[in-house]
Coordinates of C-alpha atoms in Angstrom, one line a residue:
M143 CA 140.4 46.8 103.1
Y144 CA 141.1 50.3 101.8
K145 CA 144.4 49.0 100.4
I146 CA 142.6 46.2 98.6
F147 CA 140.2 48.8 97.0
L148 CA 143.1 51.0 95.9
S149 CA 145.0 48.2 94.4
S150 CA 142.0 46.9 92.4
L151 CA 141.3 50.5 91.4
A152 CA 144.8 50.9 90.1
K153 CA 144.5 47.7 88.1
K154 CA 141.2 48.8 86.5
K155 CA 142.2 52.5 86.2
A156 CA 141.7 52.5 82.4
E157 CA 138.3 50.9 82.7
M158 CA 137.2 53.4 85.3
I159 CA 138.3 56.3 83.1
N160 CA 136.2 54.8 80.2
V161 CA 133.1 54.5 82.4
G162 CA 133.5 58.1 83.7
A163 CA 134.0 59.3 80.1
A164 CA 130.9 57.4 79.0
L165 CA 128.8 59.0 81.8
V166 CA 130.0 62.5 80.9
C167 CA 129.2 61.8 77.2
T168 CA 125.8 60.6 78.1
F169 CA 125.1 63.6 80.2
L170 CA 126.3 66.0 77.5
A171 CA 124.2 64.2 74.9
Y172 CA 121.1 64.5 77.1
Q173 CA 121.8 68.3 77.4
L174 CA 122.2 68.6 73.7
V175 CA 118.8 66.9 73.0
G176 CA 117.2 69.3 75.5
L177 CA 118.7 72.3 73.9
K178 CA 117.6 71.1 70.4
I179 CA 114.0 70.7 71.6
R180 CA 114.0 74.1 73.3
S181 CA 115.5 75.7 70.2
R182 CA 112.8 74.2 67.9
K183 CA 110.2 75.5 70.3
F184 CA 111.7 79.0 70.2
E185 CA 112.0 78.9 66.4
E186 CA 108.2 78.1 66.1
E187 CA 107.4 80.9 68.5
L188 CA 109.7 83.2 66.5
K189 CA 107.9 82.3 63.2
L190 CA 104.5 83.0 64.9
K191 CA 105.8 86.3 66.1
E192 CA 107.1 87.2 62.7
I193 CA 103.8 86.4 61.1
E194 CA 102.0 88.6 63.7
L195 CA 104.5 91.3 63.1
S196 CA 104.1 91.2 59.4
E197 CA 100.3 91.5 59.8
R198 CA 100.7 94.5 62.0
Q199 CA 103.1 96.1 59.5
E200 CA 100.4 95.6 56.8
V201 CA 97.9 97.4 59.0
L202 CA 100.3 100.2 59.6
K203 CA 101.1 100.4 55.9
S204 CA 97.4 100.6 55.0
L205 CA 97.0 103.4 57.5
T206 CA 99.7 105.5 55.9
E207 CA 98.3 105.1 52.4
S208 CA 96.6 108.0 50.7
A209 CA 93.5 105.8 50.1
F210 CA 92.8 105.6 53.8
L211 CA 93.3 109.3 54.3
E212 CA 90.9 110.0 51.4
H213 CA 88.4 107.6 52.8
V214 CA 88.5 109.3 56.2
S215 CA 88.3 112.8 54.8
E216 CA 85.3 111.8 52.7
K217 CA 83.6 110.3 55.8
C218 CA 84.3 113.5 57.8
N219 CA 83.0 115.7 55.0
E220 CA 79.8 113.5 54.7
R221 CA 79.1 113.5 58.4
L222 CA 79.8 117.2 58.8
S223 CA 77.5 118.0 55.9
T224 CA 74.7 115.9 57.4
A225 CA 75.4 117.0 60.9
S226 CA 74.5 120.6 60.2
S227 CA 72.9 122.2 57.2
V228 CA 74.4 125.6 58.2
S229 CA 76.3 127.8 55.8
I230 CA 80.0 127.5 55.3
W231 CA 80.5 130.8 57.1
S232 CA 78.8 129.7 60.3
R233 CA 80.5 126.3 60.1
S234 CA 83.9 127.9 60.4
D235 CA 82.7 129.6 63.6
K236 CA 81.7 126.2 65.0
S237 CA 84.9 124.4 64.2
Q238 CA 85.5 123.6 67.9
E239 CA 82.1 121.8 68.0
N240 CA 83.1 119.5 65.2
I241 CA 86.2 118.2 67.0
P242 CA 84.3 115.4 68.9
L243 CA 82.6 114.4 65.7
L244 CA 85.9 114.2 63.9
K245 CA 87.4 112.2 66.7
S246 CA 84.6 109.7 66.6
I247 CA 84.9 109.3 62.8
I248 CA 88.7 108.8 63.0
R249 CA 88.4 106.4 65.9
E250 CA 85.8 104.3 64.0
E251 CA 87.9 104.2 60.9
L252 CA 91.0 103.2 62.8
Q253 CA 89.2 100.5 64.7
Q254 CA 87.8 99.2 61.4
R255 CA 91.3 99.0 59.9
I256 CA 93.2 97.8 63.0
G257 CA 90.6 95.5 64.4
D258 CA 91.8 93.2 67.1
A259 CA 95.5 93.5 66.2
S260 CA 96.3 95.7 69.2
L261 CA 94.4 93.6 71.7
S262 CA 95.8 90.8 73.9
D263 CA 93.9 87.4 74.0
E264 CA 92.3 88.4 77.3
E265 CA 91.2 91.8 76.0
K266 CA 89.7 90.0 72.9
S267 CA 87.7 87.7 75.0
N268 CA 86.5 90.6 77.2
Q269 CA 85.5 92.5 74.1
V270 CA 83.5 89.5 72.8
V271 CA 81.7 89.2 76.2
T272 CA 80.9 92.9 76.2
K273 CA 79.5 92.7 72.7
L274 CA 77.3 89.7 73.7
N275 CA 76.0 91.6 76.7
E276 CA 75.2 94.6 74.6
A277 CA 73.4 92.5 72.1
R278 CA 71.5 90.8 74.9
E279 CA 70.5 94.2 76.4
D280 CA 69.4 95.4 72.9
L281 CA 67.3 92.3 72.4
L282 CA 65.7 92.7 75.9
M283 CA 64.9 96.4 75.1
Q284 CA 63.4 95.4 71.7
T285 CA 61.2 92.7 73.2
A286 CA 60.1 95.1 76.0
S287 CA 59.2 97.8 73.5
Q288 CA 57.3 95.2 71.3
Q289 CA 55.3 94.1 74.4
Q290 CA 54.5 97.7 75.2
N291 CA 53.4 98.4 71.6
T292 CA 51.1 95.3 71.6
T293 CA 49.4 96.4 74.9
E294 CA 49.0 99.9 73.5
N295 CA 47.5 98.5 70.3
K296 CA 45.1 96.5 72.3
E297 CA 44.0 99.6 74.3
A298 CA 43.7 101.6 71.1
I299 CA 41.5 99.0 69.5
L300 CA 39.2 99.1 72.5
Q301 CA 38.7 102.9 72.4
E302 CA 35.3 104.1 71.8
D303 CA 34.2 107.4 70.3
L304 CA 31.2 109.1 71.9
R305 CA 29.6 111.7 69.8
V306 CA 26.8 113.8 71.1
S307 CA 24.7 115.6 68.4
S308 CA 21.3 116.8 67.8
D309 CA 19.2 115.7 64.9
K310 CA 16.8 117.8 62.8
S311 CA 13.9 117.5 65.2
G312 CA 16.1 118.9 68.1
D313 CA 16.4 115.6 69.9
T314 CA 19.8 114.8 71.4
V315 CA 21.4 111.8 69.8
I316 CA 24.4 109.9 71.4
K317 CA 26.4 107.8 69.0
V318 CA 28.9 105.2 70.2
T319 CA 31.4 104.0 67.7
K320 CA 34.4 101.7 68.2
F321 CA 37.5 102.3 66.2
S322 CA 41.1 101.2 66.0
I323 CA 44.1 103.3 65.5

């Protein structure tokens, strides 16, 4: 039986080579299609990264411009002049006290310029959640203070003024007057 198989294989050797070559070509074509799909995907990711990189370069470029530096120096000067109305001589003695103020000014300006460019997607979503929680707490504090103010106003309206005086004849007179604040 083995000999029959070998003899039929020898007769159809050219056909078997053609079938094998066709299978190899099909396999290679499949690999090429997969490579092209992956290369397109990588090209799209590369374009997105290039756009992101150019945006970050724009931010860095704006930070190195003199207009930004002038803006920050004006803010620092403005805040320092409003923070203390002390003379120039005493201000130079307190230069170490101004460092936290300067740091906060520079941090605010950098955050305003950079924005979310330096944050990952997870950090951005955490920042949004934090801002929403802060806004919620502020709203709760405002409503609590408004409720407290309304109860204080009600109490102030109900206050009475007792005045004890004596009239011309020498009799004691008690006057009760209601007033609101």
